[in-house]
Coordinates of C-alpha atoms in Angstrom, one line a residue:
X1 CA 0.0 0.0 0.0
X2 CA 1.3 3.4 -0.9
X3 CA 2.3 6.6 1.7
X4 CA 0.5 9.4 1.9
X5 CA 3.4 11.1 0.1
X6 CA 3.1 8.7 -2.4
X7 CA 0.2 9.9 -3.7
X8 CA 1.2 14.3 -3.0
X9 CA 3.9 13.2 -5.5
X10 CA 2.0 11.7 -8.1
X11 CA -0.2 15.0 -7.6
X12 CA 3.4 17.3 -8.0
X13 CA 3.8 15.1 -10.8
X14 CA 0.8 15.9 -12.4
X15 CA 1.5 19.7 -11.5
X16 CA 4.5 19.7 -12.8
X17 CA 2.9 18.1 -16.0
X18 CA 0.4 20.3 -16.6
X19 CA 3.1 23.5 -15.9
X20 CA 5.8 23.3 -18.7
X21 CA 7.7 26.3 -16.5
X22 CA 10.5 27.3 -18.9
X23 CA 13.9 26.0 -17.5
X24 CA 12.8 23.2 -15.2
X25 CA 13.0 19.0 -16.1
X26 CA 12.0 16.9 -12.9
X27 CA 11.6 13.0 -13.0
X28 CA 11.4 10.6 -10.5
X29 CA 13.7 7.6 -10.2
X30 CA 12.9 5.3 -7.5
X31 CA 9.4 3.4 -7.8
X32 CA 8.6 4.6 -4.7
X33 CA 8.5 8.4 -5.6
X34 CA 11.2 9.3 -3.0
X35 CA 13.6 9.5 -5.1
X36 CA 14.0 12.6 -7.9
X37 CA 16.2 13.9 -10.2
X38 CA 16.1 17.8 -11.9
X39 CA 17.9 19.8 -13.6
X40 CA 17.1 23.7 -13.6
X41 CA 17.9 26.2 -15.8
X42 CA 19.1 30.4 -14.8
X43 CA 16.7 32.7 -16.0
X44 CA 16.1 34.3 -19.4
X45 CA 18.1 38.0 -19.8
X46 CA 20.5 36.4 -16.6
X47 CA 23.9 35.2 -16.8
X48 CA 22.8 32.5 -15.9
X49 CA 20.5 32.1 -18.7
X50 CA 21.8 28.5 -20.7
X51 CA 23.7 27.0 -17.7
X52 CA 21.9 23.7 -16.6
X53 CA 22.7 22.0 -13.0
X54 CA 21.1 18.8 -11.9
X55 CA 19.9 18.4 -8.6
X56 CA 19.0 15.3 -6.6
X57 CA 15.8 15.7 -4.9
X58 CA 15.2 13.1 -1.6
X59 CA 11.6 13.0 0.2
X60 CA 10.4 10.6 2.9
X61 CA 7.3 9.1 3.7
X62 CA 6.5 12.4 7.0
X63 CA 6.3 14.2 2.9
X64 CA 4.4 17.4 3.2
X65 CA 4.7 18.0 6.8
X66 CA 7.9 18.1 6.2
X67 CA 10.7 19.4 3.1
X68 CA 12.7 17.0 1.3
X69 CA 16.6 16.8 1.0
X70 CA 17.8 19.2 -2.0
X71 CA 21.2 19.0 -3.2
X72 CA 23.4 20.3 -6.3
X73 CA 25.2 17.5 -8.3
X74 CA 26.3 20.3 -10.5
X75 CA 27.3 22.2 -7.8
X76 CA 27.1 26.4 -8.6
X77 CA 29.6 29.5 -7.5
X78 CA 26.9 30.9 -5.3
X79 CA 26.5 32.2 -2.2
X80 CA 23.6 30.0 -1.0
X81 CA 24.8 27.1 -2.2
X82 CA 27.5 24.8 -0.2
X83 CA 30.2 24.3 -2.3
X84 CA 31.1 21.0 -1.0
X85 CA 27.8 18.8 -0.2
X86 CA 25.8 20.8 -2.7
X87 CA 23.0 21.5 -0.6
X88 CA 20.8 24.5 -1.3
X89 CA 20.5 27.1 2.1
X90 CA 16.9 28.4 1.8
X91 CA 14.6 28.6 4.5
X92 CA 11.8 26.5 3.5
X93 CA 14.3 24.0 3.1
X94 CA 16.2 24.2 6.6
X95 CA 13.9 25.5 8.5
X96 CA 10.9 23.4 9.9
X97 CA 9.2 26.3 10.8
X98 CA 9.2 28.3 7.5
X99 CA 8.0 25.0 5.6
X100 CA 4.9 25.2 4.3
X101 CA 2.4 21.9 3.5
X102 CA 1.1 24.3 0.5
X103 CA 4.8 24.3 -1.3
X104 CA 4.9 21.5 -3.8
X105 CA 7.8 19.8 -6.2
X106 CA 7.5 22.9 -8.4
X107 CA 7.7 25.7 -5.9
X108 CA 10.7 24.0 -4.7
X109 CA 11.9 24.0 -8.2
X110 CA 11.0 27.5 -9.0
X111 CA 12.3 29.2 -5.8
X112 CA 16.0 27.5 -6.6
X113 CA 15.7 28.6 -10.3
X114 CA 15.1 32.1 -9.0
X115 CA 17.4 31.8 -6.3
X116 CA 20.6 31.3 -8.7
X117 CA 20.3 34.6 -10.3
X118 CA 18.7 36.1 -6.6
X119 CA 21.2 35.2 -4.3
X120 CA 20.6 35.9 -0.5
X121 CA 23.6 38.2 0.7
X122 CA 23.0 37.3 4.1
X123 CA 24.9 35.0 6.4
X124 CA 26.0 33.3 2.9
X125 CA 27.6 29.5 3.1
X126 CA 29.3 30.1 0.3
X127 CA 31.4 33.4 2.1
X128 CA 34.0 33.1 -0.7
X129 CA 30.9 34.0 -3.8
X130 CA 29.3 36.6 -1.5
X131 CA 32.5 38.5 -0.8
X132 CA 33.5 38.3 -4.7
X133 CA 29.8 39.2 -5.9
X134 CA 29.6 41.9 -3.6
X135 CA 33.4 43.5 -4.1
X136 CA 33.2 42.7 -8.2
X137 CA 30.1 41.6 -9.6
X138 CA 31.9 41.4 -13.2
X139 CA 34.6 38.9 -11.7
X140 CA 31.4 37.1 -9.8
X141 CA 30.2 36.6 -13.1
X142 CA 33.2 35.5 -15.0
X143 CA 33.9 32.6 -11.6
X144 CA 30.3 31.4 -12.1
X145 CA 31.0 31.1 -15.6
X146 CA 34.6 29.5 -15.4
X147 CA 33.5 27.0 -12.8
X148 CA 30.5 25.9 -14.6
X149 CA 32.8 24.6 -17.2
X150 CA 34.6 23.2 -14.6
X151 CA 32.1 21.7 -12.3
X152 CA 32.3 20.5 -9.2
X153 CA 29.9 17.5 -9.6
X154 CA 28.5 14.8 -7.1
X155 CA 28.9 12.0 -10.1
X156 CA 28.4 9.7 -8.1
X157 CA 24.7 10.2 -6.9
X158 CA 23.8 11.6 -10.0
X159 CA 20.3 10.4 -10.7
X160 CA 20.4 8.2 -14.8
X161 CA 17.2 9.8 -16.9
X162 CA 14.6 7.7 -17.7
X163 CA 14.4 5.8 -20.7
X164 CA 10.3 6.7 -21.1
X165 CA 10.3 9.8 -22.0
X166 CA 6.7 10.4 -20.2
X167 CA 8.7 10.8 -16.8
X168 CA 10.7 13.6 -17.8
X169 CA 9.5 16.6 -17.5
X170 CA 11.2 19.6 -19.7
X171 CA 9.7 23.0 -19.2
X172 CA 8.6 25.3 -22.3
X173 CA 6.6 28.2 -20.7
X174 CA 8.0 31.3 -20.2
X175 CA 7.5 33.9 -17.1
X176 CA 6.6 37.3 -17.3
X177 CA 8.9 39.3 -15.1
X178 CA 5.0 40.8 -13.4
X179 CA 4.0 37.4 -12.5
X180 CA 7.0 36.2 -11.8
X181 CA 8.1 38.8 -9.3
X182 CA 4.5 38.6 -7.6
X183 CA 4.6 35.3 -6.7
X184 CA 8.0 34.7 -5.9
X185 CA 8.2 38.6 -3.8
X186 CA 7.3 36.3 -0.6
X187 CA 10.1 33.4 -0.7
X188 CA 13.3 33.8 0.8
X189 CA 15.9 32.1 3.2
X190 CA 16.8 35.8 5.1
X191 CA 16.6 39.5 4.4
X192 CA 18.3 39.7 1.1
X193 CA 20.6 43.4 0.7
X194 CA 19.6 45.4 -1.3
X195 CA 22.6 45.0 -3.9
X196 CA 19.9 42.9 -5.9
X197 CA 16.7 44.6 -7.1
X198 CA 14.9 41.4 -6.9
X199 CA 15.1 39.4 -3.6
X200 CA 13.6 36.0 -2.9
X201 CA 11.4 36.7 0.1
X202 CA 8.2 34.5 1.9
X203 CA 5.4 34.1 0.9
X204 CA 2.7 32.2 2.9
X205 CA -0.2 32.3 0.6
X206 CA 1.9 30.8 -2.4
X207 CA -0.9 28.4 -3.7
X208 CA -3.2 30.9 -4.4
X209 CA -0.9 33.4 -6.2
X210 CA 0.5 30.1 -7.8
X211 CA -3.1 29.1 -9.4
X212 CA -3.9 32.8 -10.3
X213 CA -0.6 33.2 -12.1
X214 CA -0.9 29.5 -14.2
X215 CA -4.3 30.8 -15.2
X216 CA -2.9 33.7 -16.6
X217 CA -2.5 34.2 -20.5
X218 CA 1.1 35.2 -21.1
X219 CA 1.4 36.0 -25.0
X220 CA 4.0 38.1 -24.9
X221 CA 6.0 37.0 -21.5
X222 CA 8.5 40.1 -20.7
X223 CA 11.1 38.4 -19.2
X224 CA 13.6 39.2 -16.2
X225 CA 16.2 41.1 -16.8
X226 CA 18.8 41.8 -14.1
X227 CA 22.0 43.0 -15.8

């Protein structure tokens, strides 16, 4: 008989299905649905637009009341990422308390897309890429870009793609920089400085926003730009 959080990731699934958000593949890899692999994608008009890391995505059976165990295989220069384990510092993530039983697979997914190109400047674990982004945001750019092409990868734990191409999810749809902003203006892991215009903040009543913003028709997305 299945888990409870069986069955909230077949329904994530099924979100993340019926969302083709533009940057983001998810796919699960253990029959059980514990077990995920993803790859994200920066942001359009971003440096870090075209740069793809995988992630390795680990849930247990206490899933919602609890967040799963996100890590970097490709592991990025950034502040609020751990350059040695790979594991992503954001609130909802480390903190019980700021977890919410309304976040879901692709609210995960989105806040770390948004997060690579919105770093948090505060109490970084990466203090080597806060110092450098902060001093030289030029040279920031150029390390991000250097050590991409020199990753530091967990290869060992990094999740194979399915065969059936039914379980992979690859995004297509674009954000507006409005809608994006809106809904993502309430998710953060600490007060972000104000050296970047758009911080990830929290934001309690994500569902709703969530559902408002997928029903939206975005014809002509205008999409971030942060240079």
């Amino acid at each position: 008989m299945h888990s409870r959080a069986y069955f909230l990731l077949e329904r994530d699934f099924q979100e993340l299905k019926e969302n083709n958000f533009k940057g983001i593949t998810a796919f699960p890899v253990s029959e059980d649905l514990m077990e995920w692999g993803a790859d994200i994608e920066g942001l359009q008009n971003t440096f870090w637009h075209g740069l793809f890391f995988q992630l390795k995505i680990n849930f247990i059976s206490q899933y919602n009341f609890v967040p799963p165990v996100v890590k970097f295989l490709t592991i990025p220069f950034h502040p609020n990422v751990d350059q040695n384990t790979g594991r992503a510092c954001i609130d909802i993530l480390d903190d019980p308390d700021k977890w919410n039983t309304s976040y879901t697979l692709s609210s995960i997914l989105l806040t770390l897309q948004v997060m690579l190109s919105n770093p948090v400047l505060e109490n970084p674990v990466n203090l080597e890429a806060a110092q450098m982004l902060i001093k030289d945001e030029s040279l920031y750019k150029q390390e991000v870009l250097r050590l991409f092409n020199q990753p530091t990868q967990l290869r060992n734990n990094s999740p194979e793609f399915p065969k059936d191409q039914d379980k992979l999810i690859r995004s297509t749809k674009a954000i507006s920089f409005n809608d994006y902003y809106k809904t993502w203006s309430g998710i953060a892991t600490s007060k972000a400085t104000e050296y970047y215009r758009s911080p990830l903040l929290e934001d309690p009543n994500f569902v709703v926003e969530y559902y408002k913003w997928k029903k939206a028709e975005l014809q002509h997305p205008k999409e971030w730009n942060l240079k």
